[in-house]
XYZ file of C-alpha atoms in Angstrom:
343
model
C -0.021 0.056 -0.033
C 1.235 3.371 -0.722
C 2.571 5.623 2.097
C 0.608 8.699 2.952
C 2.932 10.930 1.015
C 2.674 8.868 -2.021
C -1.057 8.871 -1.839
C -1.108 12.590 -1.537
C 1.106 13.119 -4.638
C -0.866 10.341 -6.668
C -4.138 11.982 -5.869
C -2.767 15.504 -6.986
C -1.612 13.682 -10.237
C -5.163 12.208 -10.564
C -6.887 15.424 -10.140
C -4.720 16.969 -12.802
C -5.055 14.202 -15.358
C -8.841 13.590 -14.880
C -9.927 16.713 -16.702
C -7.377 15.838 -19.351
C -8.570 12.317 -20.299
C -12.125 11.979 -18.911
C -13.847 13.952 -21.459
C -12.501 11.794 -24.310
C -13.806 8.540 -22.637
C -16.830 6.882 -24.286
C -20.189 7.645 -22.590
C -20.747 3.957 -21.579
C -17.578 3.720 -19.539
C -18.777 4.127 -15.862
C -16.114 2.954 -13.549
C -14.384 5.499 -11.302
C -15.484 8.452 -13.172
C -17.017 11.774 -11.935
C -20.795 11.701 -11.796
C -21.167 8.103 -12.995
C -21.987 5.023 -11.031
C -22.494 1.278 -11.113
C -26.184 1.993 -11.111
C -25.840 3.987 -14.303
C -24.273 1.017 -15.985
C -26.990 -1.333 -14.884
C -29.621 0.916 -15.976
C -28.098 1.222 -19.439
C -27.654 -2.528 -19.581
C -31.566 -3.003 -18.742
C -32.468 -0.509 -21.443
C -30.355 -2.152 -24.063
C -31.589 -5.646 -23.404
C -35.067 -4.307 -23.474
C -34.409 -3.028 -26.958
C -33.886 -6.594 -28.221
C -30.121 -7.212 -27.412
C -30.760 -10.344 -25.438
C -27.483 -12.017 -25.795
C -24.649 -10.865 -23.438
C -21.001 -11.272 -23.897
C -19.167 -11.260 -20.473
C -15.443 -10.625 -20.891
C -13.330 -11.490 -17.817
C -9.814 -10.049 -17.577
C -7.513 -12.171 -15.710
C -6.144 -10.181 -12.705
C -6.430 -6.979 -14.734
C -4.872 -4.541 -12.299
C -1.875 -6.909 -11.938
C -1.247 -7.449 -15.584
C -1.170 -3.898 -17.090
C 1.711 -3.536 -19.319
C 3.693 -0.512 -18.365
C 5.070 0.266 -21.798
C 1.600 0.091 -23.270
C 0.137 2.187 -20.527
C 2.795 4.917 -20.765
C 2.439 5.258 -24.492
C -1.192 5.973 -24.000
C -0.558 8.518 -21.347
C 2.085 10.208 -23.449
C -0.579 10.769 -26.100
C -1.961 13.752 -23.999
C 0.804 14.396 -21.510
C 3.904 15.945 -22.638
C 5.528 16.815 -19.457
C 8.438 14.495 -19.264
C 8.804 15.009 -15.467
C 5.279 13.957 -14.908
C 5.703 11.002 -17.090
C 8.832 9.873 -15.487
C 7.028 10.358 -11.949
C 4.194 8.021 -13.212
C 6.680 5.503 -14.497
C 8.441 5.430 -11.145
C 5.297 4.773 -9.294
C 4.385 1.929 -11.809
C 7.840 0.435 -11.179
C 8.264 1.207 -7.486
C 7.823 -2.413 -6.460
C 6.192 -3.991 -3.522
C 7.233 -5.120 0.096
C 6.508 -8.802 0.849
C 7.823 -10.088 4.167
C 10.080 -7.298 4.452
C 11.706 -7.810 1.144
C 11.277 -5.455 -1.963
C 10.085 -7.018 -5.089
C 10.075 -5.306 -8.496
C 6.887 -4.738 -10.390
C 7.267 -5.363 -14.067
C 3.456 -4.939 -14.820
C 0.430 -3.909 -13.224
C -0.873 -0.743 -11.492
C -0.102 0.309 -7.816
C -2.521 -1.382 -5.405
C -4.431 1.009 -3.336
C -3.336 3.981 -5.263
C -5.773 6.937 -6.030
C -4.184 6.878 -9.462
C -4.891 3.412 -10.401
C -8.612 3.811 -11.312
C -7.711 6.472 -13.899
C -4.869 4.337 -15.240
C -7.074 1.483 -15.702
C -9.537 3.607 -17.727
C -6.816 4.979 -19.869
C -5.498 1.474 -20.651
C -8.970 0.257 -21.682
C -9.933 3.280 -23.628
C -8.535 2.060 -26.942
C -10.895 -1.018 -26.621
C -13.815 1.285 -25.637
C -13.314 3.559 -28.679
C -13.008 0.597 -30.982
C -16.269 -1.005 -29.836
C -17.959 2.393 -29.872
C -16.776 3.105 -33.454
C -18.155 -0.237 -34.579
C -21.633 0.587 -33.118
C -21.600 -2.096 -30.422
C -23.920 -1.866 -27.490
C -21.831 -2.321 -24.377
C -20.935 -0.989 -21.006
C -17.858 -1.196 -18.932
C -17.191 -0.607 -15.237
C -13.553 -0.860 -14.569
C -12.644 -4.356 -15.937
C -16.248 -5.510 -15.905
C -17.132 -5.612 -19.671
C -20.533 -6.475 -20.988
C -21.392 -6.414 -24.691
C -24.994 -6.877 -25.992
C -25.922 -8.510 -29.298
C -29.217 -9.769 -30.834
C -28.102 -13.482 -31.524
C -26.120 -16.384 -30.382
C -24.031 -16.481 -33.656
C -23.142 -12.812 -33.297
C -22.135 -13.272 -29.478
C -19.445 -15.795 -30.401
C -18.071 -13.544 -33.199
C -17.967 -10.374 -30.922
C -16.497 -12.354 -28.159
C -13.699 -13.411 -30.358
C -13.212 -9.836 -31.521
C -12.959 -8.541 -27.990
C -10.417 -11.394 -27.035
C -8.222 -10.330 -29.874
C -8.229 -6.717 -29.186
C -7.532 -7.003 -25.511
C -4.826 -9.649 -25.876
C -3.030 -8.571 -28.986
C -3.468 -4.738 -28.921
C -3.386 -4.032 -25.124
C -1.317 -7.017 -24.024
C -3.829 -8.128 -21.429
C -5.056 -11.637 -20.662
C -8.583 -12.711 -21.154
C -9.842 -15.456 -18.785
C -11.257 -17.768 -21.642
C -12.851 -20.105 -18.955
C -14.981 -17.342 -17.388
C -15.545 -15.294 -20.554
C -18.704 -16.263 -22.171
C -21.895 -15.281 -23.997
C -25.149 -16.131 -22.477
C -28.796 -15.195 -22.843
C -29.665 -12.027 -20.813
C -31.940 -14.092 -18.438
C -28.875 -15.711 -16.999
C -26.175 -12.891 -17.444
C -25.286 -10.764 -14.490
C -23.620 -7.290 -14.181
C -22.202 -5.760 -10.964
C -24.367 -8.113 -8.678
C -27.562 -7.521 -10.749
C -29.302 -10.045 -13.069
C -32.214 -9.480 -15.557
C -35.577 -11.073 -16.135
C -38.471 -10.363 -18.567
C -42.089 -9.390 -18.027
C -44.881 -8.318 -20.356
C -43.612 -4.631 -19.779
C -39.962 -5.472 -20.789
C -36.725 -6.177 -19.059
C -36.443 -5.845 -15.416
C -33.587 -6.005 -12.788
C -33.159 -8.633 -9.897
C -30.391 -9.435 -7.561
C -27.938 -11.946 -8.926
C -28.319 -15.395 -7.209
C -24.683 -15.148 -5.970
C -25.274 -11.839 -4.481
C -28.565 -12.977 -2.943
C -26.740 -16.065 -1.460
C -24.057 -13.917 0.086
C -26.622 -11.529 1.631
C -28.497 -14.422 3.275
C -25.326 -15.945 4.566
C -24.489 -12.681 6.241
C -27.810 -12.165 7.687
C -27.693 -15.848 8.995
C -24.257 -14.954 10.538
C -25.847 -11.921 12.339
C -28.924 -13.840 13.484
C -27.005 -16.887 14.773
C -28.635 -17.840 18.286
C -25.299 -19.187 19.353
C -23.859 -15.637 19.202
C -24.142 -14.105 22.639
C -24.886 -10.411 22.054
C -27.755 -7.923 23.237
C -30.694 -7.707 20.978
C -30.097 -3.994 20.666
C -26.510 -4.386 19.407
C -27.632 -7.219 17.209
C -30.436 -4.959 15.612
C -27.864 -2.067 15.207
C -25.506 -4.379 13.293
C -28.371 -5.924 11.206
C -29.767 -2.429 10.323
C -26.347 -1.230 9.261
C -25.880 -4.178 6.801
C -29.491 -4.069 5.425
C -29.310 -0.351 4.795
C -26.069 -0.558 2.953
C -27.098 -3.608 1.027
C -30.434 -2.460 -0.003
C -28.903 1.033 -0.762
C -27.103 -0.796 -3.526
C -29.684 -3.158 -4.694
C -32.623 -0.731 -4.596
C -32.863 -1.017 -8.427
C -34.182 -4.598 -8.120
C -37.749 -4.909 -9.060
C -38.568 -7.900 -7.052
C -40.475 -6.895 -3.825
C -42.026 -10.427 -3.526
C -38.429 -11.868 -3.231
C -37.541 -9.356 -0.484
C -40.926 -10.233 1.224
C -40.147 -13.900 1.223
C -36.612 -13.339 2.735
C -38.192 -11.274 5.386
C -40.358 -14.277 6.449
C -37.199 -16.331 6.916
C -35.489 -13.375 8.580
C -38.225 -12.731 11.196
C -38.304 -16.465 11.864
C -34.730 -16.360 12.850
C -35.274 -13.453 15.054
C -37.949 -15.189 16.869
C -35.538 -18.206 17.447
C -33.086 -15.757 19.115
C -35.898 -14.354 21.319
C -37.042 -17.846 22.218
C -33.500 -18.888 23.338
C -33.230 -15.662 25.254
C -36.234 -16.774 27.509
C -34.326 -19.900 28.255
C -36.415 -21.640 30.930
C -39.978 -22.993 30.535
C -41.556 -20.829 33.169
C -39.941 -17.702 31.765
C -41.239 -18.610 28.388
C -44.797 -19.078 29.700
C -44.597 -15.973 31.521
C -43.509 -13.831 28.513
C -45.891 -15.583 26.164
C -48.771 -14.517 28.504
C -47.502 -11.034 28.689
C -47.659 -10.892 24.949
C -51.267 -11.767 24.769
C -51.158 -15.580 24.481
C -53.939 -17.459 26.477
C -52.681 -19.041 29.470
C -53.429 -22.673 28.313
C -51.469 -22.108 25.025
C -48.638 -20.254 26.863
C -48.113 -23.288 29.122
C -48.380 -25.804 26.138
C -45.775 -24.007 23.959
C -43.710 -22.622 26.928
C -43.119 -26.147 28.213
C -42.599 -27.703 24.776
C -39.454 -29.781 23.880
C -39.682 -28.867 20.178
C -36.594 -27.311 18.689
C -36.025 -23.604 18.151
C -36.811 -23.590 14.486
C -40.068 -25.420 14.951
C -41.217 -23.088 17.669
C -40.055 -19.966 15.830
C -42.342 -20.885 12.853
C -45.449 -21.809 14.977
C -48.459 -19.614 14.833
C -48.324 -18.836 18.558
C -44.873 -17.201 18.516
C -45.744 -15.419 15.295
C -48.722 -13.968 17.118
C -46.715 -13.196 20.256
C -43.829 -11.555 18.154
C -45.587 -9.909 15.179
C -43.980 -7.437 12.808
C -45.013 -4.597 15.015
C -42.857 -6.022 17.790
C -39.680 -5.728 15.710
C -40.841 -2.429 14.305
C -40.970 -1.056 17.830
C -37.318 -2.230 18.491
C -36.315 -0.346 15.365
C -35.363 -3.499 13.220
C -35.457 -2.752 9.456
C -36.373 -5.504 7.242
C -35.498 -5.901 3.502
C -38.959 -5.168 2.047
C -39.188 -2.009 4.198
C -35.713 -0.860 3.282
C -36.368 -1.451 -0.462
C -39.591 0.491 -0.315
C -38.010 3.582 1.464
C -35.208 3.773 -0.997
C -37.739 3.460 -3.959
C -40.149 6.008 -2.631
C -39.127 9.536 -3.369
């Protein structure tokens, strides 16, 4: 990682070079650019797919930031930067090397990791690819090294994938991961954590299966009944994660999916509460306080059924309804989605 002084100098270089290079980048390059975001790339992809370009080419660059050819990159910077002192300084940062176990190792390719300059350098390096694709009239979006090209047919997809691979490997000296690069129907393609589906009204966005699986795993971790933590602290951590996750995935148009996840989420929260009550007498007393009739409270409070079974029972759902968790300030996925979607 660059030292503080190096980061300061690299940030100063980036601030000078962005106005020089950024206006010349193609409009569909969205990564690390002023006033552009991942959401912009996803929206454009949805629009293009809705226009009938239902085959998606996913180009995967093999460890892109570690494989940038220094000579090829410097040649592209020198097209617009004539100050030799600045060019030498950038070159020195590229070749500064890294410290591994206290030993300095040279860097013969790649951009500095953690550097404020690296995002701009990656866009400069890939701009030739962007310009070529743009001049040929291809529909595509790029976010850093995430490249998606949209075509109308499977046959065209195979041809364009070969073209992309040739340009990236022969002209830019990069390495395309041929095992991960592929063409697929839009219904199974992904972009920046989003996936696509179709309805009568056109192309829509959903959370990609892998992203959804990771979210579920994280919520499962935060709602583990084996984790000894106060309910207030647990809710704080859950709310922080859900706000951030849904803030990014607010473009998804699948409220039913989030509502289904909330049912599972609430059941896990009821498990935690049931374990907190511990003994049968305490459970009976708490159920009665929450409005459950004495006979039912005794029946369930003294039950030997497992946590998951009890958490899904109508009795505990009635004792700990949605309003109970709302009172505690817990935010659920569907509620967060609705808040972000509502102006």
